[in-house]
Amino acid sequence: MKGMNNKILHVDLASGTSWMITPASADIENYIGGRGLAVKLFTDMSNSILDPLAPDNPLIFMNGPLTDTIMTSGRFQIISRS
């Protein structure tokens, strides 16, 4: 799963800042693919009673693990609470 480069860009639109997140190796192995890791990040960043229209509702764009590899898969996921 090294095609993901172990980097996630976190952008805070309210403050206009961004920083890199390095997911744990266990998370990359346990939550295979863009969808699994995105859902893991979403549950870590939010709670179960989050209002879908709240400004702190995470909006996660995650590419799949085969993106930009020899397999040339172009899948990505958009995860949020609706």
N, CA, C and O atoms as a DFTB+ gen file, in Angstrom:
328 C
 N C O
     1  1       0.820      -1.204       0.000
     2  2       0.000       0.000       0.000
     3  2       0.860       1.262       0.000
     4  3       0.412       2.310       0.466
     5  1       2.056       1.182      -0.502
     6  2       2.927       2.357      -0.504
     7  2       2.579       3.332      -1.613
     8  3       3.186       4.399      -1.700
     9  1       1.602       2.991      -2.478
    10  2       1.190       3.912      -3.517
    11  2       0.537       5.161      -2.969
    12  3       0.421       6.163      -3.675
    13  1       0.108       5.113      -1.713
    14  2      -0.542       6.261      -1.100
    15  2       0.473       7.284      -0.589
    16  3       0.080       8.381      -0.191
    17  1       1.743       6.960      -0.589
    18  2       2.829       7.849      -0.162
    19  2       2.746       8.261       1.301
    20  3       3.509       9.119       1.745
    21  1       1.832       7.663       2.052
    22  2       1.714       7.915       3.495
    23  2       1.576       9.387       3.839
    24  3       2.091       9.829       4.867
    25  1       0.892      10.155       3.003
    26  2       0.692      11.574       3.259
    27  2      -0.750      11.946       2.993
    28  3      -1.346      11.525       2.001
    29  1      -1.304      12.744       3.894
    30  2      -2.655      13.267       3.718
    31  2      -2.591      14.766       3.982
    32  3      -2.054      15.195       5.003
    33  1      -3.131      15.559       3.071
    34  2      -3.154      17.008       3.237
    35  2      -4.430      17.387       3.965
    36  3      -5.527      17.064       3.510
    37  1      -4.295      18.063       5.083
    38  2      -5.431      18.559       5.860
    39  2      -5.516      20.058       5.611
    40  3      -4.555      20.785       5.859
    41  1      -6.663      20.525       5.122
    42  2      -6.864      21.940       4.816
    43  2      -7.989      22.466       5.694
    44  3      -9.087      21.910       5.698
    45  1      -7.726      23.523       6.429
    46  2      -8.742      24.188       7.249
    47  2      -9.182      25.434       6.490
    48  3      -8.458      26.428       6.444
    49  1     -10.375      25.377       5.895
    50  2     -10.850      26.486       5.078
    51  2     -11.192      27.716       5.904
    52  3     -11.098      28.836       5.401
    53  1     -11.586      27.534       7.157
    54  2     -11.943      28.667       8.003
    55  2     -10.730      29.540       8.315
    56  3     -10.818      30.768       8.292
    57  1      -9.608      28.903       8.605
    58  2      -8.411      29.672       8.967
    59  2      -7.454      29.859       7.791
    60  3      -6.531      30.669       7.869
    61  1      -7.665      29.119       6.704
    62  2      -6.795      29.230       5.542
    63  2      -5.443      28.564       5.724
    64  3      -4.475      28.932       5.058
    65  1      -5.366      27.584       6.620
    66  2      -4.104      26.893       6.866
    67  2      -4.187      25.458       6.359
    68  3      -5.275      24.910       6.181
    69  1      -3.033      24.867       6.132
    70  2      -2.968      23.463       5.730
    71  2      -1.730      22.826       6.338
    72  3      -0.746      23.504       6.634
    73  1      -1.794      21.506       6.520
    74  2      -0.669      20.761       7.058
    75  2      -0.778      19.315       6.617
    76  3      -1.841      18.858       6.198
    77  1       0.327      18.605       6.714
    78  2       0.383      17.208       6.303
    79  2       0.101      16.301       7.505
    80  3       0.554      16.560       8.620
    81  1      -0.657      15.234       7.248
    82  2      -0.930      14.202       8.244
    83  2      -0.304      12.911       7.734
    84  3      -0.446      12.569       6.560
    85  1       0.382      12.202       8.607
    86  2       0.930      10.892       8.263
    87  2       0.122       9.834       8.987
    88  3       0.228       9.722      10.209
    89  1      -0.685       9.050       8.277
    90  2      -1.489       8.025       8.952
    91  2      -0.595       6.915       9.510
    92  3       0.491       6.650       8.994
    93  1      -1.071       6.287      10.556
    94  2      -0.336       5.171      11.166
    95  2      -0.286       3.995      10.186
    96  3      -1.227       3.768       9.425
    97  1       0.806       3.266      10.216
    98  2       0.951       2.101       9.334
    99  2      -0.155       1.087       9.565
   100  3      -0.629       0.455       8.621
   101  1      -0.573       0.928      10.826
   102  2      -1.653      -0.011      11.141
   103  2      -2.960       0.421      10.489
   104  3      -3.725      -0.424      10.022
   105  1      -3.230       1.738      10.451
   106  2      -4.454       2.222       9.810
   107  2      -4.429       1.962       8.311
   108  3      -5.453       1.600       7.731
   109  1      -3.283       2.140       7.679
   110  2      -3.175       1.899       6.242
   111  2      -3.406       0.428       5.926
   112  3      -4.038       0.100       4.921
   113  1      -2.897      -0.464       6.781
   114  2      -3.072      -1.899       6.547
   115  2      -4.466      -2.391       6.916
   116  3      -5.004      -3.279       6.255
   117  1      -5.055      -1.824       7.966
   118  2      -6.365      -2.290       8.425
   119  2      -7.530      -1.704       7.632
   120  3      -8.557      -2.365       7.476
   121  1      -7.396      -0.495       7.136
   122  2      -8.475       0.172       6.399
   123  2      -8.034       0.329       4.955
   124  3      -7.650       1.415       4.521
   125  1      -8.095      -0.764       4.222
   126  2      -7.545      -0.829       2.868
   127  2      -8.338       0.069       1.930
   128  3      -9.568       0.089       1.953
   129  1      -7.621       0.796       1.122
   130  2      -8.240       1.609       0.085
   131  2      -8.602       3.000       0.555
   132  3      -8.543       3.306       1.746
   133  1      -8.976       3.836      -0.393
   134  2      -9.325       5.212      -0.095
   135  2     -10.571       5.336       0.755
   136  3     -10.623       6.167       1.662
   137  1     -11.582       4.517       0.473
   138  2     -12.833       4.593       1.222
   139  2     -12.640       4.190       2.684
   140  3     -13.126       4.871       3.587
   141  1     -11.941       3.097       2.914
   142  2     -11.735       2.639       4.289
   143  2     -10.965       3.631       5.126
   144  3     -11.350       3.918       6.259
   145  1      -9.885       4.159       4.587
   146  2      -9.081       5.125       5.329
   147  2      -9.836       6.445       5.514
   148  3      -9.705       7.088       6.555
   149  1     -10.620       6.850       4.519
   150  2     -11.399       8.084       4.635
   151  2     -12.464       7.964       5.717
   152  3     -12.679       8.908       6.478
   153  1     -13.129       6.827       5.796
   154  2     -14.127       6.629       6.847
   155  2     -13.465       6.616       8.219
   156  3     -14.024       7.154       9.175
   157  1     -12.288       6.012       8.334
   158  2     -11.532       6.024       9.592
   159  2     -11.187       7.454       9.993
   160  3     -11.358       7.828      11.154
   161  1     -10.703       8.258       9.048
   162  2     -10.398       9.657       9.338
   163  2     -11.651      10.427       9.738
   164  3     -11.621      11.244      10.658
   165  1     -12.757      10.158       9.035
   166  2     -13.999      10.866       9.340
   167  2     -14.470      10.564      10.761
   168  3     -14.870      11.472      11.491
   169  1     -14.425       9.300      11.151
   170  2     -14.875       8.952      12.505
   171  2     -13.932       9.520      13.565
   172  3     -14.370       9.832      14.672
   173  1     -12.656       9.656      13.245
   174  2     -11.722      10.274      14.187
   175  2     -11.940      11.779      14.302
   176  3     -11.687      12.358      15.358
   177  1     -12.407      12.420      13.227
   178  2     -12.547      13.875      13.195
   179  2     -13.930      14.378      13.619
   180  3     -14.105      15.579      13.827
   181  1     -14.903      13.496      13.749
   182  2     -16.264      13.942      14.054
   183  2     -16.868      13.070      15.151
   184  3     -16.262      12.100      15.607
   185  1     -18.076      13.443      15.557
   186  2     -18.802      12.631      16.524
   187  2     -20.131      12.190      15.922
   188  3     -20.489      12.609      14.822
   189  1     -20.847      11.357      16.634
   190  2     -22.063      10.755      16.077
   191  2     -23.246      11.717      16.006
   192  3     -24.220      11.429      15.310
   193  1     -23.190      12.842      16.697
   194  2     -24.313      13.775      16.675
   195  2     -23.988      15.036      15.868
   196  3     -24.614      16.079      16.062
   197  1     -23.025      14.940      14.978
   198  2     -22.605      16.081      14.168
   199  2     -23.718      16.493      13.213
   200  3     -24.294      15.653      12.522
   201  1     -24.016      17.786      13.175
   202  2     -25.001      18.327      12.249
   203  2     -24.402      18.345      10.839
   204  3     -23.295      18.851      10.652
   205  1     -25.113      17.801       9.843
   206  2     -24.558      17.770       8.480
   207  2     -24.250      19.155       7.915
   208  3     -23.374      19.283       7.059
   209  1     -24.945      20.184       8.370
   210  2     -24.734      21.531       7.846
   211  2     -23.800      22.358       8.721
   212  3     -23.614      23.549       8.470
   213  1     -23.220      21.753       9.731
   214  2     -22.308      22.467      10.627
   215  2     -21.008      22.797       9.895
   216  3     -20.562      22.026       9.045
   217  1     -20.403      23.934      10.220
   218  2     -19.145      24.289       9.548
   219  2     -17.984      23.360       9.895
   220  3     -16.993      23.318       9.165
   221  1     -18.087      22.623      10.984
   222  2     -16.998      21.710      11.347
   223  2     -17.223      20.286      10.826
   224  3     -16.509      19.363      11.218
   225  1     -18.214      20.106       9.942
   226  2     -18.444      18.805       9.307
   227  2     -17.294      18.530       8.329
   228  3     -17.116      19.291       7.378
   229  1     -16.519      17.474       8.534
   230  2     -15.401      17.195       7.624
   231  2     -15.876      16.821       6.222
   232  3     -16.891      16.144       6.057
   233  1     -15.143      17.264       5.238
   234  2     -15.362      16.884       3.847
   235  2     -14.039      16.294       3.371
   236  3     -13.052      17.013       3.213
   237  1     -14.023      14.979       3.144
   238  2     -12.778      14.262       2.871
   239  2     -12.775      13.772       1.430
   240  3     -13.679      13.053       1.005
   241  1     -11.750      14.165       0.686
   242  2     -11.495      13.667      -0.667
   243  2     -10.311      12.718      -0.555
   244  3      -9.224      13.130      -0.150
   245  1     -10.507      11.457      -0.907
   246  2      -9.441      10.456      -0.750
   247  2      -9.318       9.662      -2.040
   248  3     -10.303       9.143      -2.564
   249  1      -8.098       9.577      -2.538
   250  2      -7.881       8.764      -3.731
   251  2      -7.657       7.312      -3.325
   252  3      -7.318       7.018      -2.179
   253  1      -7.850       6.419      -4.275
   254  2      -7.648       5.001      -4.022
   255  2      -6.170       4.643      -3.999
   256  3      -5.335       5.421      -4.460
   257  1      -5.843       3.482      -3.470
   258  2      -4.436       3.097      -3.335
   259  2      -3.741       2.790      -4.657
   260  3      -2.511       2.773      -4.711
   261  1      -4.498       2.549      -5.722
   262  2      -3.880       2.242      -7.015
   263  2      -3.755       3.466      -7.915
   264  3      -3.281       3.350      -9.046
   265  1      -4.169       4.628      -7.437
   266  2      -4.062       5.836      -8.239
   267  2      -2.594       6.151      -8.504
   268  3      -1.767       6.098      -7.594
   269  1      -2.280       6.472      -9.732
   270  2      -0.931       6.813     -10.178
   271  2       0.050       5.647     -10.047
   272  3       1.233       5.845      -9.770
   273  1      -0.449       4.455     -10.248
   274  2       0.424       3.279     -10.301
   275  2       0.333       2.691     -11.701
   276  3      -0.353       3.242     -12.562
   277  1       1.002       1.602     -11.930
   278  2       0.995       0.955     -13.244
   279  2      -0.409       0.467     -13.616
   280  3      -0.720       0.287     -14.794
   281  1      -1.257       0.255     -12.593
   282  2      -2.625      -0.212     -12.854
   283  2      -3.505       0.917     -13.390
   284  3      -4.574       0.643     -13.938
   285  1      -3.092       2.166     -13.251
   286  2      -3.766       3.380     -13.735
   287  2      -5.232       3.460     -13.334
   288  3      -6.085       3.822     -14.145
   289  1      -5.514       3.129     -12.109
   290  2      -6.869       3.287     -11.593
   291  2      -7.051       4.740     -11.173
   292  3      -6.124       5.347     -10.638
   293  1      -8.214       5.297     -11.403
   294  2      -8.451       6.693     -11.072
   295  2      -9.601       6.884     -10.102
   296  3     -10.288       7.904     -10.163
   297  1      -9.827       5.942      -9.216
   298  2     -10.956       6.042      -8.294
   299  2     -10.627       6.976      -7.135
   300  3      -9.484       7.065      -6.685
   301  1     -11.662       7.668      -6.668
   302  2     -11.531       8.459      -5.458
   303  2     -12.869       8.472      -4.742
   304  3     -13.904       8.159      -5.331
   305  1     -12.840       8.834      -3.480
   306  2     -14.036       8.856      -2.647
   307  2     -14.200      10.248      -2.056
   308  3     -13.218      10.938      -1.785
   309  1     -15.447      10.652      -1.860
   310  2     -15.766      11.879      -1.125
   311  2     -16.609      11.449       0.060
   312  3     -17.700      10.905      -0.109
   313  1     -16.102      11.694       1.263
   314  2     -16.757      11.237       2.484
   315  2     -17.176      12.464       3.314
   316  3     -16.375      13.371       3.542
   317  1     -18.417      12.478       3.751
   318  2     -18.939      13.527       4.626
   319  2     -20.249      13.040       5.223
   320  3     -20.750      11.984       4.839
   321  1     -20.797      13.786       6.141
   322  2     -22.123      13.456       6.688
   323  2     -23.153      14.283       5.952
   324  3     -23.038      15.505       5.859
   325  1     -24.170      13.600       5.426
   326  2     -25.215      14.314       4.685
   327  2     -26.536      14.197       5.389
   328  3     -27.538      14.734       4.915
